[in-house]
CSV table of C-alpha atoms in Angstrom, one decimal:
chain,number,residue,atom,x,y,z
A,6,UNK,CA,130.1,32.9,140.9
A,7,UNK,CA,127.7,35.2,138.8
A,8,UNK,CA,129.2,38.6,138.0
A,9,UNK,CA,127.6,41.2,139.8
A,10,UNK,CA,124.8,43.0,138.3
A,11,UNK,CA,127.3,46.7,137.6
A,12,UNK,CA,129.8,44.3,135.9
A,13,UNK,CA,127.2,42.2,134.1
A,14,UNK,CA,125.4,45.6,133.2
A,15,UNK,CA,129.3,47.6,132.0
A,16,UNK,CA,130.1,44.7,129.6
A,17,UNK,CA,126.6,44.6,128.0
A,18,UNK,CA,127.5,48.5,127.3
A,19,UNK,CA,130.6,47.7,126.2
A,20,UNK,CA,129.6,44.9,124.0
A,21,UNK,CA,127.1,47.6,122.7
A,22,UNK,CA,129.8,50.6,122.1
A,23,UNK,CA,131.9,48.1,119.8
A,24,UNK,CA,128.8,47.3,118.0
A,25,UNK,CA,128.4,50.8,117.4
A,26,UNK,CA,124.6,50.8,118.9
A,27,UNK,CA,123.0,52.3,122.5
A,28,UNK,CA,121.1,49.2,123.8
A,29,UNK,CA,120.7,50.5,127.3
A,30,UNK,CA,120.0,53.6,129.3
A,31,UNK,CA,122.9,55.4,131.3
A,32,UNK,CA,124.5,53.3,133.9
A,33,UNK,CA,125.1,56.2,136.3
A,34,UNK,CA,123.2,59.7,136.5
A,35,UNK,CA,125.1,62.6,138.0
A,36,UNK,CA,122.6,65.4,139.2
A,37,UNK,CA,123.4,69.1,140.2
A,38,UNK,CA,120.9,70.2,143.2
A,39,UNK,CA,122.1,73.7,144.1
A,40,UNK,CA,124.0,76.5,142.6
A,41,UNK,CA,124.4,77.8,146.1
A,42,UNK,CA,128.2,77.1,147.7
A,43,UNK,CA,129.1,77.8,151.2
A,44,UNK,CA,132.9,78.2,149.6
A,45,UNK,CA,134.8,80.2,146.8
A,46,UNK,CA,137.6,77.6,146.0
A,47,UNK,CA,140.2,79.2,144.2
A,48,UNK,CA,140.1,76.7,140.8
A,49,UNK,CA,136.1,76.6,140.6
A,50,UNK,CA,134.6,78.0,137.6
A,51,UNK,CA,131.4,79.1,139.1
A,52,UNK,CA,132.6,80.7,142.9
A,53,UNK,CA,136.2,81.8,142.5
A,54,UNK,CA,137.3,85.1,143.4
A,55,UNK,CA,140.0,85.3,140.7
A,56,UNK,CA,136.6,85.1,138.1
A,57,UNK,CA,136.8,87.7,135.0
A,58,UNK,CA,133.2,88.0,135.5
A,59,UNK,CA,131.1,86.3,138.6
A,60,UNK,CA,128.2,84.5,138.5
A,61,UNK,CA,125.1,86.4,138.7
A,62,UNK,CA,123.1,86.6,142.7
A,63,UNK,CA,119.9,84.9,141.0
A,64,UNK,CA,121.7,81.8,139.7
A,65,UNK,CA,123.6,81.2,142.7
A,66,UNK,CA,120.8,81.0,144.5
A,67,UNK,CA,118.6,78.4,141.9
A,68,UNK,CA,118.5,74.9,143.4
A,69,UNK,CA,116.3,72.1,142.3
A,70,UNK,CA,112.6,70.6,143.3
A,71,UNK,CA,113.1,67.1,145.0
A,72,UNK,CA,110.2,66.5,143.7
A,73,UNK,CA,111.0,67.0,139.7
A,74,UNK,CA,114.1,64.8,140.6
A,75,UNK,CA,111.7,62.4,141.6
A,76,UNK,CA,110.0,62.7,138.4
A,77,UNK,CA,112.9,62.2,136.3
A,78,UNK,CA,114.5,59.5,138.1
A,79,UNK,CA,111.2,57.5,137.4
A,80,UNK,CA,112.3,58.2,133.5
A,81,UNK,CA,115.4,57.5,133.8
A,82,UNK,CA,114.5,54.0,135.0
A,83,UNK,CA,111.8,53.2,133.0
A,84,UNK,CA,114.5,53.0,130.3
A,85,UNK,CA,115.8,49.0,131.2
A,86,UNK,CA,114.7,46.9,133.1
A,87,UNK,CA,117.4,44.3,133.1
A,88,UNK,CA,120.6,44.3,134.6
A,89,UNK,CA,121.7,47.3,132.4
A,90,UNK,CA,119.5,49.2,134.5
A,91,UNK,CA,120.0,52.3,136.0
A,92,UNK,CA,122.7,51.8,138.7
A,93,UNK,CA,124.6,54.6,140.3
A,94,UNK,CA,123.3,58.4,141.1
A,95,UNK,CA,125.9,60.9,141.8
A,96,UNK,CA,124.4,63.9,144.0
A,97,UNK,CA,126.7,67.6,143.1
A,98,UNK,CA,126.0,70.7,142.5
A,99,UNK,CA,127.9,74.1,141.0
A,100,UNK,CA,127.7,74.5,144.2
A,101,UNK,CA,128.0,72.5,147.7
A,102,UNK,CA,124.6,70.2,147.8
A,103,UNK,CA,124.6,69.7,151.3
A,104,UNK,CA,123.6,73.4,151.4
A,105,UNK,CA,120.2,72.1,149.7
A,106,UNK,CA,117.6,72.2,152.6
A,107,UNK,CA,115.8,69.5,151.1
A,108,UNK,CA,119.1,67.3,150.8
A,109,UNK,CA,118.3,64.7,153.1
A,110,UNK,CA,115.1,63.9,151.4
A,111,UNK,CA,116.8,63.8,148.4
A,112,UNK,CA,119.1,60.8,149.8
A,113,UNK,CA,115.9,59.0,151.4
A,114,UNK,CA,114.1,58.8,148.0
A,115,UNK,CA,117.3,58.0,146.0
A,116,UNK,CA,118.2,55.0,149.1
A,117,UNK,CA,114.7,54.0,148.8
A,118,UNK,CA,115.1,53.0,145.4
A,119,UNK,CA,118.0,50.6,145.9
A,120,UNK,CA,120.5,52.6,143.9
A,121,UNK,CA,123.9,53.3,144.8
A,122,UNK,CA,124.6,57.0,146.1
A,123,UNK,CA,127.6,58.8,145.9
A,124,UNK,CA,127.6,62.9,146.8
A,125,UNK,CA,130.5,65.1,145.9
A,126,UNK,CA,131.0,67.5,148.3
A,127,UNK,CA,133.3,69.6,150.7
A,128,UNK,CA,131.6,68.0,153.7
A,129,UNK,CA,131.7,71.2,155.8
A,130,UNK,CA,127.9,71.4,155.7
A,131,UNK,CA,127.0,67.8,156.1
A,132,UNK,CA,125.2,66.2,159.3
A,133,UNK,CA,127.6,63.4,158.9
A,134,UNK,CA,125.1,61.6,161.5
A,135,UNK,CA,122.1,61.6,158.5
A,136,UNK,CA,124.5,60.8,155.8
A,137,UNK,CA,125.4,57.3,157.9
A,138,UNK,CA,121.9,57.0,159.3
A,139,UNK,CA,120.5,57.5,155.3
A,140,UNK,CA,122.7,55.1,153.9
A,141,UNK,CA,124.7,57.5,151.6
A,142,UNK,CA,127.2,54.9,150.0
A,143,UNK,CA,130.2,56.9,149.0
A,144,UNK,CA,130.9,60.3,149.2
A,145,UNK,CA,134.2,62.4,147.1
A,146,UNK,CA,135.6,64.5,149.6
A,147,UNK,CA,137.1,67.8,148.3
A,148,UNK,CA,139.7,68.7,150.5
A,149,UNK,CA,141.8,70.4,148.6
A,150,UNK,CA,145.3,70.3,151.0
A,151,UNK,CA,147.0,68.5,153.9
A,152,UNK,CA,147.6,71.5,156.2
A,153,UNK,CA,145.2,74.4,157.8
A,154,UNK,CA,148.0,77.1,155.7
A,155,UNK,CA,147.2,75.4,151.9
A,156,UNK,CA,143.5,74.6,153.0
A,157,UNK,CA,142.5,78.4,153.6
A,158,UNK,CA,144.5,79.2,150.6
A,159,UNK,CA,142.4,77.2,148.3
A,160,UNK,CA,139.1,78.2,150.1
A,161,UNK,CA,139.7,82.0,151.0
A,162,UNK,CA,136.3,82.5,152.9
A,163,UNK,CA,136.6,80.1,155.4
A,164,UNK,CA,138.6,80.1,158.5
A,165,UNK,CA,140.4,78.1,161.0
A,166,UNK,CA,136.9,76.4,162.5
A,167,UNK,CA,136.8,75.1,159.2
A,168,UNK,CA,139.5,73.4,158.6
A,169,UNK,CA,139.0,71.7,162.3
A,170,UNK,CA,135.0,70.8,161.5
A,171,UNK,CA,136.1,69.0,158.4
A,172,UNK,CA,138.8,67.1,160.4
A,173,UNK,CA,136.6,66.2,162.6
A,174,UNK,CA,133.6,65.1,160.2
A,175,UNK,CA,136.2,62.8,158.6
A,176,UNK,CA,137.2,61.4,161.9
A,177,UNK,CA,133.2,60.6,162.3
A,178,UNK,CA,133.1,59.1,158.9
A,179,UNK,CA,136.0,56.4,159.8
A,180,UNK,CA,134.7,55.8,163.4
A,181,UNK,CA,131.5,54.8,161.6
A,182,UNK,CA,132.8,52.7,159.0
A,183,UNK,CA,130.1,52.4,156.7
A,184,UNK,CA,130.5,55.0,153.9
A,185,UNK,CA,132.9,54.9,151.4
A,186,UNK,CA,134.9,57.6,152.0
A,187,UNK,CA,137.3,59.0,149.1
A,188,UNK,CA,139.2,62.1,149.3
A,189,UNK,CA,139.8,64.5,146.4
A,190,UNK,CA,142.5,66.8,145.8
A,191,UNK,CA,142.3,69.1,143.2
A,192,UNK,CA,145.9,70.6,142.7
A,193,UNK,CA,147.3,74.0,141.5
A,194,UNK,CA,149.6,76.3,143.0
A,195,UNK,CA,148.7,76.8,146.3
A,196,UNK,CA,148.9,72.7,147.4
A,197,UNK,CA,151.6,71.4,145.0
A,198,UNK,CA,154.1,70.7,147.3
A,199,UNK,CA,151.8,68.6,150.2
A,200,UNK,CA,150.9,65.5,148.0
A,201,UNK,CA,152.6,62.9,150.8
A,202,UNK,CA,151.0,64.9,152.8
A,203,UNK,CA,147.8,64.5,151.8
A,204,UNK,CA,148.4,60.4,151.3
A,205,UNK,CA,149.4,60.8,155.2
A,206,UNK,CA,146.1,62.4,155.7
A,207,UNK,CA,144.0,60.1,154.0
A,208,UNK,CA,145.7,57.8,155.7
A,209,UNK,CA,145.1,59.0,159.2
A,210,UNK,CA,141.6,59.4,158.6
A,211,UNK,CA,140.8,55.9,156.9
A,212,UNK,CA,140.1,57.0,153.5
A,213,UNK,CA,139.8,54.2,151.1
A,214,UNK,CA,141.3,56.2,148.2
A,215,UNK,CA,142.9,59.4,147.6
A,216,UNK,CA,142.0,61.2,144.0
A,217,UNK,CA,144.3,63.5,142.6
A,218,UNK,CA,143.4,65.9,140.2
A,219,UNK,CA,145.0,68.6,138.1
A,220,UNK,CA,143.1,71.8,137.9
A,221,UNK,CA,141.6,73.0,135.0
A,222,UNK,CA,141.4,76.3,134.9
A,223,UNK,CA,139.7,79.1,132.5
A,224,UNK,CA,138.0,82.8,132.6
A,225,UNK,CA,140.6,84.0,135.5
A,226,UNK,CA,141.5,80.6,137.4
A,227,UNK,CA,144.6,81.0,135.1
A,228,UNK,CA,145.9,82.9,138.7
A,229,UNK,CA,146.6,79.6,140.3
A,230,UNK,CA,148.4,77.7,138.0
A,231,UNK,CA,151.2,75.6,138.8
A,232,UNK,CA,154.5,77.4,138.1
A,233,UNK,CA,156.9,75.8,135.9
A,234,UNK,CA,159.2,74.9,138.7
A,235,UNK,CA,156.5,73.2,140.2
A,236,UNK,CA,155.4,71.1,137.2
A,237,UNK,CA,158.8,70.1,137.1
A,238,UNK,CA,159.0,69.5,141.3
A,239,UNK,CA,155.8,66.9,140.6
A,240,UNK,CA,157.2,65.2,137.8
A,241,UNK,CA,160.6,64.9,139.5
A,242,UNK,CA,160.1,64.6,142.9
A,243,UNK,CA,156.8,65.0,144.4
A,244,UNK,CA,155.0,62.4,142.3
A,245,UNK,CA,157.5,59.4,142.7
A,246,UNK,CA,157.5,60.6,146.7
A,247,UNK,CA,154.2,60.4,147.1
A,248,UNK,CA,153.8,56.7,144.8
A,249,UNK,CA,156.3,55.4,147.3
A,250,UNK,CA,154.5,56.8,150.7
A,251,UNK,CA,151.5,55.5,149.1
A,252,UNK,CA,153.2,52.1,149.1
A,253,UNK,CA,154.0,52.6,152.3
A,254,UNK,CA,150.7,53.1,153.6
A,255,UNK,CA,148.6,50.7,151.9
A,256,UNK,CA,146.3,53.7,150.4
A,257,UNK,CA,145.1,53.2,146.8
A,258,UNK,CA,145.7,56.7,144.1
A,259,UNK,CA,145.0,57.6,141.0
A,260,UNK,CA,148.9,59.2,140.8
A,261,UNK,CA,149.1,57.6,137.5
A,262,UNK,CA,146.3,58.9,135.7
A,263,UNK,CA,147.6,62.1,137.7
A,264,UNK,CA,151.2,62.1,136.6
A,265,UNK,CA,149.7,61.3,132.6
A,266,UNK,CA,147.6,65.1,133.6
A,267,UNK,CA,150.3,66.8,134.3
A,268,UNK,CA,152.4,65.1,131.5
A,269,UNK,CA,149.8,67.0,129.2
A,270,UNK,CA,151.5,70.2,129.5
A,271,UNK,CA,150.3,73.8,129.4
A,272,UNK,CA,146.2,74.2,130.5
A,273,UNK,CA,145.6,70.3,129.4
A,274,UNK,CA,144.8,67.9,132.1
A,275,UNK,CA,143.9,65.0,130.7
A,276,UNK,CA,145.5,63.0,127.3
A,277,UNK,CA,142.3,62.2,126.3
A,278,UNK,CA,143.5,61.0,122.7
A,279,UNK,CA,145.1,58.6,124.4
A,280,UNK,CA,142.1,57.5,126.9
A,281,UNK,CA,139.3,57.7,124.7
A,282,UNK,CA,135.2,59.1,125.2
A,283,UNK,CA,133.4,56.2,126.8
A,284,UNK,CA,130.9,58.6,128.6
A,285,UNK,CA,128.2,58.4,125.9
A,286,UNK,CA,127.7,54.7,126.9
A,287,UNK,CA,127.5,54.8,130.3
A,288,UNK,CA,126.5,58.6,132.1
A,289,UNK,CA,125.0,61.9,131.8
A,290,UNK,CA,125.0,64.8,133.8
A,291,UNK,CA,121.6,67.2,134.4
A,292,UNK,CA,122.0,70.7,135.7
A,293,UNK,CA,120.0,72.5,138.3
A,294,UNK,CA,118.4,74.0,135.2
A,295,UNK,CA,117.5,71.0,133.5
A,296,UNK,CA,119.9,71.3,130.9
A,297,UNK,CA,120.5,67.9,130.0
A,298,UNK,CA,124.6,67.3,129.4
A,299,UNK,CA,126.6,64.6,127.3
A,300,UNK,CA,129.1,64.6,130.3
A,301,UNK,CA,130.7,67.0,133.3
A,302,UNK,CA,131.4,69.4,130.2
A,303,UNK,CA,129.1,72.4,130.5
A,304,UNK,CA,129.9,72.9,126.5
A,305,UNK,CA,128.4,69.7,125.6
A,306,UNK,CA,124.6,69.9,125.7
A,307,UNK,CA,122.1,67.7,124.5
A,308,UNK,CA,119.4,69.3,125.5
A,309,UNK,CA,116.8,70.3,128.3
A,310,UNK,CA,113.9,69.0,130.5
A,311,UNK,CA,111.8,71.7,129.3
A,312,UNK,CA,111.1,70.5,126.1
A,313,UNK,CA,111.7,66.9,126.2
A,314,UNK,CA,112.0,64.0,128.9
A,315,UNK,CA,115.5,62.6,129.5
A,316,UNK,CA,114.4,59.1,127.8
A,317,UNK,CA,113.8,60.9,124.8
A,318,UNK,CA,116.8,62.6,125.0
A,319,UNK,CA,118.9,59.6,125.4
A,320,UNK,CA,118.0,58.1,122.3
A,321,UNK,CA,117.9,61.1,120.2
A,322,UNK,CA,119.9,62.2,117.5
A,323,UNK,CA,121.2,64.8,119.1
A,324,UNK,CA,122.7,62.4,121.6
A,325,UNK,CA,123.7,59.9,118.9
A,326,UNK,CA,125.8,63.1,117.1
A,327,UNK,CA,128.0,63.0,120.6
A,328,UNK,CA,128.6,60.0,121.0
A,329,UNK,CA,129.5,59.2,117.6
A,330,UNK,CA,132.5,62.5,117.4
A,331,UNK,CA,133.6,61.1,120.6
A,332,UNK,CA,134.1,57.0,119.1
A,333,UNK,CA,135.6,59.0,116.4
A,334,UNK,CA,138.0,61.3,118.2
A,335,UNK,CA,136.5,64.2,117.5
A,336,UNK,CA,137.5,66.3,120.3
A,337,UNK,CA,136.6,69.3,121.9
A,338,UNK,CA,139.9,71.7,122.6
A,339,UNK,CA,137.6,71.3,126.2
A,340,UNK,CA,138.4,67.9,126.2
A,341,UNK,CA,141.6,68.2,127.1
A,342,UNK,CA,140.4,69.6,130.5
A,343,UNK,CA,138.1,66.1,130.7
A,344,UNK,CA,136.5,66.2,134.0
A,345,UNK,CA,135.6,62.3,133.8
A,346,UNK,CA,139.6,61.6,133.3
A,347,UNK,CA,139.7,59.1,136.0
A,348,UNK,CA,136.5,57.3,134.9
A,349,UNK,CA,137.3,57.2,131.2
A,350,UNK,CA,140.8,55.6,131.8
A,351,UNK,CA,139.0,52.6,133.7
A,352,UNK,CA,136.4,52.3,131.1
A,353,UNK,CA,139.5,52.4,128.3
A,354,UNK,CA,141.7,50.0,129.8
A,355,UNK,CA,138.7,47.2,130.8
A,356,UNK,CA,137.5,47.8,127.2
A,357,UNK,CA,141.0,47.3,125.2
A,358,UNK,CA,141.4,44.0,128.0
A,359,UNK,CA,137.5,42.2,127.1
A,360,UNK,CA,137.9,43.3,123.6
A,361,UNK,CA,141.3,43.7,122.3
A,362,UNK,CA,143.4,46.1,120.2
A,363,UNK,CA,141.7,46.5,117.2
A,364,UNK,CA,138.2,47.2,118.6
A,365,UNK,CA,139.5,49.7,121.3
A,366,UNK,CA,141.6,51.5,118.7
A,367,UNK,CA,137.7,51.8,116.7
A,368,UNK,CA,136.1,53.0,119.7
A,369,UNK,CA,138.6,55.8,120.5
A,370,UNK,CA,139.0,57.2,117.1
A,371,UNK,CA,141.7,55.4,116.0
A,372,UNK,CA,140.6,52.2,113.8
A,373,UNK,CA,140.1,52.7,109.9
A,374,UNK,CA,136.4,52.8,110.3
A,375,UNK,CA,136.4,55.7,112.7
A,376,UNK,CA,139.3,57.5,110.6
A,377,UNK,CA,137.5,56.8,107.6
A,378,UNK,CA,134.5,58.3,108.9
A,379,UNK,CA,136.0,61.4,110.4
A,380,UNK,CA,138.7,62.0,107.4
A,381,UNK,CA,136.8,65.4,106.6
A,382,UNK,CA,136.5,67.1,110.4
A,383,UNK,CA,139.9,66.9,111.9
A,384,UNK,CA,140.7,65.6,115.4
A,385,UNK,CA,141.9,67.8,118.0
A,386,UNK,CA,145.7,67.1,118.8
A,387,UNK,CA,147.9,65.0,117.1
A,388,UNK,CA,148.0,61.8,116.2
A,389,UNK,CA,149.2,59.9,119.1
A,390,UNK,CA,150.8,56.4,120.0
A,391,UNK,CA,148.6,53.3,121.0
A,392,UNK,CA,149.4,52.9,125.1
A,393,UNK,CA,151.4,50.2,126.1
């Protein structure tokens, strides 16, 4: 059997990260559409209440031009036109996108291009009938807890009704049958303690997956972090309960990549000296703005629309100057809050299994090449143990 095109198109990336070289464009493009939320979780960066400082009116209400998306997916696919082609389009927002009133135009144009769609969203908004009729592929499902009582505490604005509509638009979802439906749960303090609860959930409502996530958490979020008793109630109890109801219940996790989060300790979610950068191979991330980003990390820029088009971008020095501190393990201290965690330990453990040891070492900052090359700007962290 011929490997599918993704898998033909990952290995010729990551033939083309141990060579040290960027053959092809990005294998997935994640797009913000609206600043505009319809909640104020309690972790978000952007929408919290527990914010030092909020967001300005004016950016919350800047969403983007389906048209100029247009535009730019044109670009982006004019970069291959093998199998390394643009495959995957991931619809977000620093906000909710379904509260984009062009949104379902959006999705026609993106469908009608034969690329895979996945939208990240809290579903609330969504005509769940247009997202099945459209063909949306996938969507991430924020839900954030297992019970009405932790739901409303993680989204303080909304109410009761809420909590019922999203039930409900889930239990649409699986009576349909055709979107991938995964369900993401961002912990901190107020939903530690429901994580077989939330397998039960995701069960009930015929997820295929349940993400877990630690919060990261900066500029006031700090409120919500997960006591000390409750790191240790995860690690002791609550982690190993819910790996065993997952068993139970046939529903795939992430709680290993989730127990290695909150094995990080203090404000660090992810062990990303351990993982590895394989973003800059594979992904990039454009604002409503057009600020054009090396990954999820708002710190990371490359650089924006306005000046140049994403093509040029992609193959630009400023974009090669990432991606090589990242193969070098030159981390951010931002990193350690890596929002592409879950993605980067997949992309880490295929590599080191196709290529071995010794290149997977290179490629994560670890080999004498990359240590040789880096000896004069210092890695974040300490030096840590090759994974078993």
């Amino acid at each position: 059997m011929q490997p599918l095109p993704s898998s033909k198109g990952t290995e010729l990336r990551f033939q083309a990260l141990k060579d040290g070289l960027t053959r092809h464009g990005p294998q997935t493009v994640h797009l913000d559409v609206t600043n505009s939320c319809n909640t104020n979780c309690v972790t978000c960066w952007d929408h919290s209440p527990h914010l030092h400082t909020a967001r300005p009116a004016a950016w919350k209400r800047q969403r983007v031009d389906v048209k100029a998306i247009a535009v730019l997916l044109d670009d982006i696919q004019s970069l291959d036109s093998d199998v390394a082609r643009l495959q995957n389009v991931i619809v977000s927002g620093m906000g909710e996108p379904f509260t984009h009133p062009d949104i379902y135009a959006l999705i026609a144009d993106i469908k009608a291009r034969g690329l895979h769609l996945s939208i990240i969203t809290n579903l609330v908004a969504a005509d769940v009938e247009q997202v099945v009729a459209l063909g949306v592929d996938a969507l991430l499902v924020g839900v954030q807890g297992a019970s009405q009582e932790s739901y409303l505490a993680f989204h303080p604005n909304f109410a009761p009704a809420h909590w019922t509509k999203l039930n409900a638009q889930l239990e649409r979802l699986a009576a349909g049958g055709t979107v991938d439906v995964k369900q993401v749960q961002v912990i901190c303090s107020a939903n530690a303690h429901e994580l077989s609860a939330m397998i039960e959930l995701a069960a009930r409502t015929h997820a295929a997956q349940v993400n877990f996530k630690l919060a990261g958490l900066k500029e006031g979020t700090e409120a919500v972090r997960l006591s000390p008793d409750q790191r240790r109630s995860l690690v002791n109890a609550s982690i190993p309960q819910a790996k065993k109801r997952a068993v139970e219940l046939h529903m795939p996790t992430n709680l290993e990549v989730f127990a290695a989060q909150v094995d990080a300790g203090g404000d660090e979610t992810a062990p990303i000296s351990d993982i590895g950068c394989f973003v800059g191979a594979f992904y990039a991330r454009i604002t409503v703005e057009g600020t054009v980003l090396f990954c999820c990390n708002t710190e990371v820029v490359v650089g924006s629309l306005s000046t140049l088009p994403f093509s040029t971008w992609w193959r630009s020095a400023r974009w090669e100057h990432w991606r090589r501190r990242m193969r070098e393990g030159r981390y951010l201290e931002s990193c350690g809050q890596c929002g592409k965690v879950n993605q980067n330990a997949a992309w880490s453990a295929r590599f080191r299994a196709r290529h071995g040891d010794a290149a997977w070492l290179e490629v994560t900052g670890r080999g004498p090449k990359a240590q040789a090359s880096s000896s004069s700007s210092p890695r974040r962290g300490r030096a840590l143990p090759v994974l078993s």
